[in-house]
């Protein structure tokens, strides 16, 4: 969301739905076909990329309040799709999702999975930071109209702003899918509740609270929300 909203200025309330795609894909493949969660991760990323490309191509040409309204619409559509498919257990979801194992060792025991979660989070943060410092990253930073950017300057230099918007949209969706995959195998079950519009708004609030334009601020925002919930 820092990449998509803070840098590109594209407001999205649909990140929770992409997390749901990653979670449900891996949970379904592992419970119904006995596939490894790691293969489920690959399948979840592939499906998320296809859905994100389609939705990005359809919605990212919009501007103003039309874009966030569009993300709300398809977020609700994906949520109700997850909750009404018999194969996905409807609103009861899927139970008995296997834990993630690494080199034959289950990461569920002694909460080792938290180490894997932090590893993914830090690698993603460093990768996004390096991306924004690169030449394509400078084009991405120039897209934010609220910070004095827009499409005129990048297009004058020969960059396709729509192409970069779609790329950022897909990257954000893939990161959400990874979080959904981790969530499903940590909880050992999955249902539609954590992937509704309420959580899409909460994720955006976390990013705004920590500093919407700061990659590392996303960690601060999430920590502040967690502390508030605990209190």
mmCIF file of N, CA and C in Angstrom, residues 98-158:
data_model
loop_
_atom_site.group_PDB
_atom_site.id
_atom_site.type_symbol
_atom_site.label_atom_id
_atom_site.label_comp_id
_atom_site.label_asym_id
_atom_site.label_seq_id
_atom_site.Cartn_x
_atom_site.Cartn_y
_atom_site.Cartn_z
ATOM 1 N N UNK A 98 -2.398 -27.514 6.432
ATOM 2 C CA UNK A 98 -1.142 -27.979 7.032
ATOM 3 C C UNK A 98 -0.191 -26.820 7.318
ATOM 4 N N UNK A 99 0.678 -27.000 8.292
ATOM 5 C CA UNK A 99 1.670 -25.947 8.584
ATOM 6 C C UNK A 99 2.770 -25.913 7.531
ATOM 7 N N UNK A 100 3.457 -24.812 7.466
ATOM 8 C CA UNK A 100 4.600 -24.689 6.567
ATOM 9 C C UNK A 100 5.782 -25.453 7.169
ATOM 10 N N UNK A 101 6.463 -26.205 6.342
ATOM 11 C CA UNK A 101 7.650 -26.943 6.794
ATOM 12 C C UNK A 101 8.861 -26.506 5.971
ATOM 13 N N UNK A 102 9.987 -26.430 6.629
ATOM 14 C CA UNK A 102 11.227 -26.035 5.962
ATOM 15 C C UNK A 102 12.295 -27.080 6.270
ATOM 16 N N UNK A 103 12.793 -27.746 5.200
ATOM 17 C CA UNK A 103 13.791 -28.811 5.348
ATOM 18 C C UNK A 103 13.288 -29.901 6.303
ATOM 19 N N UNK A 104 11.980 -30.200 6.154
ATOM 20 C CA UNK A 104 11.394 -31.265 6.950
ATOM 21 C C UNK A 104 10.995 -30.879 8.358
ATOM 22 N N UNK A 105 11.225 -29.636 8.752
ATOM 23 C CA UNK A 105 10.891 -29.175 10.097
ATOM 24 C C UNK A 105 9.677 -28.267 10.045
ATOM 25 N N UNK A 106 8.644 -28.614 10.800
ATOM 26 C CA UNK A 106 7.443 -27.787 10.830
ATOM 27 C C UNK A 106 7.747 -26.464 11.517
ATOM 28 N N UNK A 107 7.282 -25.386 10.907
ATOM 29 C CA UNK A 107 7.490 -24.070 11.496
ATOM 30 C C UNK A 107 6.392 -23.702 12.479
ATOM 31 N N UNK A 108 5.420 -24.599 12.657
ATOM 32 C CA UNK A 108 4.326 -24.307 13.578
ATOM 33 C C UNK A 108 4.772 -24.462 15.033
ATOM 34 N N UNK A 109 5.644 -25.441 15.284
ATOM 35 C CA UNK A 109 6.100 -25.694 16.645
ATOM 36 C C UNK A 109 6.889 -24.512 17.181
ATOM 37 N N UNK A 110 6.628 -24.166 18.445
ATOM 38 C CA UNK A 110 7.338 -23.081 19.127
ATOM 39 C C UNK A 110 7.270 -21.769 18.351
ATOM 40 N N UNK A 111 6.230 -21.646 17.555
ATOM 41 C CA UNK A 111 5.975 -20.389 16.824
ATOM 42 C C UNK A 111 7.138 -19.962 15.943
ATOM 43 N N UNK A 112 7.799 -20.932 15.332
ATOM 44 C CA UNK A 112 8.905 -20.595 14.434
ATOM 45 C C UNK A 112 8.429 -19.805 13.223
ATOM 46 N N UNK A 113 7.130 -19.910 12.911
ATOM 47 C CA UNK A 113 6.622 -19.240 11.714
ATOM 48 C C UNK A 113 6.770 -17.728 11.810
ATOM 49 N N UNK A 114 6.858 -17.187 13.037
ATOM 50 C CA UNK A 114 7.026 -15.737 13.158
ATOM 51 C C UNK A 114 8.362 -15.295 12.565
ATOM 52 N N UNK A 115 9.362 -16.159 12.661
ATOM 53 C CA UNK A 115 10.636 -15.837 12.031
ATOM 54 C C UNK A 115 10.500 -15.756 10.517
ATOM 55 N N UNK A 116 9.703 -16.682 9.941
ATOM 56 C CA UNK A 116 9.479 -16.668 8.503
ATOM 57 C C UNK A 116 8.687 -15.417 8.098
ATOM 58 N N UNK A 117 7.715 -15.035 8.914
ATOM 59 C CA UNK A 117 6.924 -13.830 8.619
ATOM 60 C C UNK A 117 7.819 -12.599 8.606
ATOM 61 N N UNK A 118 8.681 -12.466 9.609
ATOM 62 C CA UNK A 118 9.591 -11.322 9.644
ATOM 63 C C UNK A 118 10.570 -11.350 8.475
ATOM 64 N N UNK A 119 11.015 -12.532 8.097
ATOM 65 C CA UNK A 119 11.922 -12.641 6.957
ATOM 66 C C UNK A 119 11.258 -12.122 5.687
ATOM 67 N N UNK A 120 10.029 -12.575 5.423
ATOM 68 C CA UNK A 120 9.306 -12.109 4.237
ATOM 69 C C UNK A 120 9.070 -10.601 4.300
ATOM 70 N N UNK A 121 8.682 -10.097 5.470
ATOM 71 C CA UNK A 121 8.374 -8.669 5.604
ATOM 72 C C UNK A 121 9.610 -7.810 5.354
ATOM 73 N N UNK A 122 10.740 -8.198 5.924
ATOM 74 C CA UNK A 122 11.964 -7.412 5.766
ATOM 75 C C UNK A 122 12.509 -7.490 4.343
ATOM 76 N N UNK A 123 12.465 -8.679 3.748
ATOM 77 C CA UNK A 123 12.920 -8.825 2.357
ATOM 78 C C UNK A 123 12.051 -7.979 1.431
ATOM 79 N N UNK A 124 10.734 -8.003 1.663
ATOM 80 C CA UNK A 124 9.827 -7.195 0.835
ATOM 81 C C UNK A 124 10.123 -5.713 0.988
ATOM 82 N N UNK A 125 10.358 -5.263 2.233
ATOM 83 C CA UNK A 125 10.639 -3.849 2.474
ATOM 84 C C UNK A 125 11.930 -3.401 1.796
ATOM 85 N N UNK A 126 12.971 -4.226 1.920
ATOM 86 C CA UNK A 126 14.256 -3.893 1.288
ATOM 87 C C UNK A 126 14.114 -3.892 -0.228
ATOM 88 N N UNK A 127 13.387 -4.878 -0.781
ATOM 89 C CA UNK A 127 13.202 -4.962 -2.231
ATOM 90 C C UNK A 127 12.445 -3.749 -2.761
ATOM 91 N N UNK A 128 11.380 -3.349 -2.062
ATOM 92 C CA UNK A 128 10.604 -2.187 -2.498
ATOM 93 C C UNK A 128 11.449 -0.915 -2.394
ATOM 94 N N UNK A 129 12.258 -0.801 -1.340
ATOM 95 C CA UNK A 129 13.135 0.369 -1.186
ATOM 96 C C UNK A 129 14.123 0.460 -2.338
ATOM 97 N N UNK A 130 14.728 -0.659 -2.706
ATOM 98 C CA UNK A 130 15.666 -0.668 -3.836
ATOM 99 C C UNK A 130 14.943 -0.371 -5.148
ATOM 100 N N UNK A 131 13.715 -0.878 -5.286
ATOM 101 C CA UNK A 131 12.939 -0.597 -6.490
ATOM 102 C C UNK A 131 12.697 0.896 -6.642
ATOM 103 N N UNK A 132 12.346 1.561 -5.556
ATOM 104 C CA UNK A 132 12.048 2.997 -5.620
ATOM 105 C C UNK A 132 13.295 3.841 -5.842
ATOM 106 N N UNK A 133 14.452 3.282 -5.522
ATOM 107 C CA UNK A 133 15.709 3.998 -5.771
ATOM 108 C C UNK A 133 16.251 3.768 -7.172
ATOM 109 N N UNK A 134 15.609 2.882 -7.933
ATOM 110 C CA UNK A 134 16.067 2.564 -9.278
ATOM 111 C C UNK A 134 15.499 3.546 -10.300
ATOM 112 N N UNK A 135 15.899 3.376 -11.553
ATOM 113 C CA UNK A 135 15.371 4.246 -12.607
ATOM 114 C C UNK A 135 13.858 4.093 -12.774
ATOM 115 N N UNK A 136 13.305 2.850 -12.838
ATOM 116 C CA UNK A 136 11.847 2.730 -12.871
ATOM 117 C C UNK A 136 11.190 3.325 -11.633
ATOM 118 N N UNK A 137 11.887 3.250 -10.492
ATOM 119 C CA UNK A 137 11.338 3.802 -9.261
ATOM 120 C C UNK A 137 11.170 5.306 -9.323
ATOM 121 N N UNK A 138 12.068 5.980 -10.031
ATOM 122 C CA UNK A 138 11.933 7.433 -10.161
ATOM 123 C C UNK A 138 10.699 7.790 -10.984
ATOM 124 N N UNK A 139 10.397 6.968 -11.989
ATOM 125 C CA UNK A 139 9.166 7.179 -12.752
ATOM 126 C C UNK A 139 7.955 6.944 -11.854
ATOM 127 N N UNK A 140 8.032 5.908 -11.036
ATOM 128 C CA UNK A 140 6.924 5.612 -10.127
ATOM 129 C C UNK A 140 6.673 6.763 -9.162
ATOM 130 N N UNK A 141 7.747 7.342 -8.622
ATOM 131 C CA UNK A 141 7.603 8.454 -7.690
ATOM 132 C C UNK A 141 6.996 9.676 -8.361
ATOM 133 N N UNK A 142 7.233 9.818 -9.654
ATOM 134 C CA UNK A 142 6.723 10.980 -10.375
ATOM 135 C C UNK A 142 5.226 10.906 -10.659
ATOM 136 N N UNK A 143 4.601 9.761 -10.367
ATOM 137 C CA UNK A 143 3.185 9.578 -10.696
ATOM 138 C C UNK A 143 2.247 10.189 -9.677
ATOM 139 N N UNK A 144 2.734 10.486 -8.479
ATOM 140 C CA UNK A 144 1.867 10.943 -7.403
ATOM 141 C C UNK A 144 1.494 12.402 -7.592
ATOM 142 N N UNK A 145 0.255 12.645 -8.024
ATOM 143 C CA UNK A 145 -0.224 14.002 -8.283
ATOM 144 C C UNK A 145 -0.251 14.821 -7.005
ATOM 145 N N UNK A 146 -0.590 14.193 -5.873
ATOM 146 C CA UNK A 146 -0.689 14.919 -4.608
ATOM 147 C C UNK A 146 0.662 15.455 -4.150
ATOM 148 N N UNK A 147 1.743 14.933 -4.728
ATOM 149 C CA UNK A 147 3.079 15.409 -4.372
ATOM 150 C C UNK A 147 3.698 16.210 -5.512
ATOM 151 N N UNK A 148 2.861 16.730 -6.343
ATOM 152 C CA UNK A 148 3.342 17.560 -7.432
ATOM 153 C C UNK A 148 3.708 16.802 -8.682
ATOM 154 N N UNK A 149 3.387 15.515 -8.730
ATOM 155 C CA UNK A 149 3.691 14.718 -9.906
ATOM 156 C C UNK A 149 2.481 14.585 -10.809
ATOM 157 N N UNK A 150 2.464 13.537 -11.613
ATOM 158 C CA UNK A 150 1.374 13.315 -12.540
ATOM 159 C C UNK A 150 1.874 12.546 -13.736
ATOM 160 N N UNK A 151 1.087 12.509 -14.783
ATOM 161 C CA UNK A 151 1.454 11.714 -15.949
ATOM 162 C C UNK A 151 2.186 12.512 -17.021
ATOM 163 N N UNK A 152 2.091 13.840 -16.970
ATOM 164 C CA UNK A 152 2.644 14.651 -18.059
ATOM 165 C C UNK A 152 4.152 14.519 -18.171
ATOM 166 N N UNK A 153 4.865 14.721 -17.062
ATOM 167 C CA UNK A 153 6.323 14.678 -17.104
ATOM 168 C C UNK A 153 6.859 13.300 -17.487
ATOM 169 N N UNK A 154 6.416 12.209 -16.837
ATOM 170 C CA UNK A 154 6.929 10.892 -17.246
ATOM 171 C C UNK A 154 6.638 10.573 -18.712
ATOM 172 N N UNK A 155 5.433 10.909 -19.194
ATOM 173 C CA UNK A 155 5.091 10.633 -20.584
ATOM 174 C C UNK A 155 5.915 11.477 -21.540
ATOM 175 N N UNK A 156 6.269 12.686 -21.117
ATOM 176 C CA UNK A 156 7.118 13.537 -21.954
ATOM 177 C C UNK A 156 8.517 12.943 -22.102
ATOM 178 N N UNK A 157 8.914 12.135 -21.123
ATOM 179 C CA UNK A 157 10.226 11.480 -21.177
ATOM 180 C C UNK A 157 10.137 10.088 -21.787
ATOM 181 N N UNK A 158 8.951 9.744 -22.316
ATOM 182 C CA UNK A 158 8.788 8.475 -23.018
ATOM 183 C C UNK A 158 8.357 7.300 -22.163
#
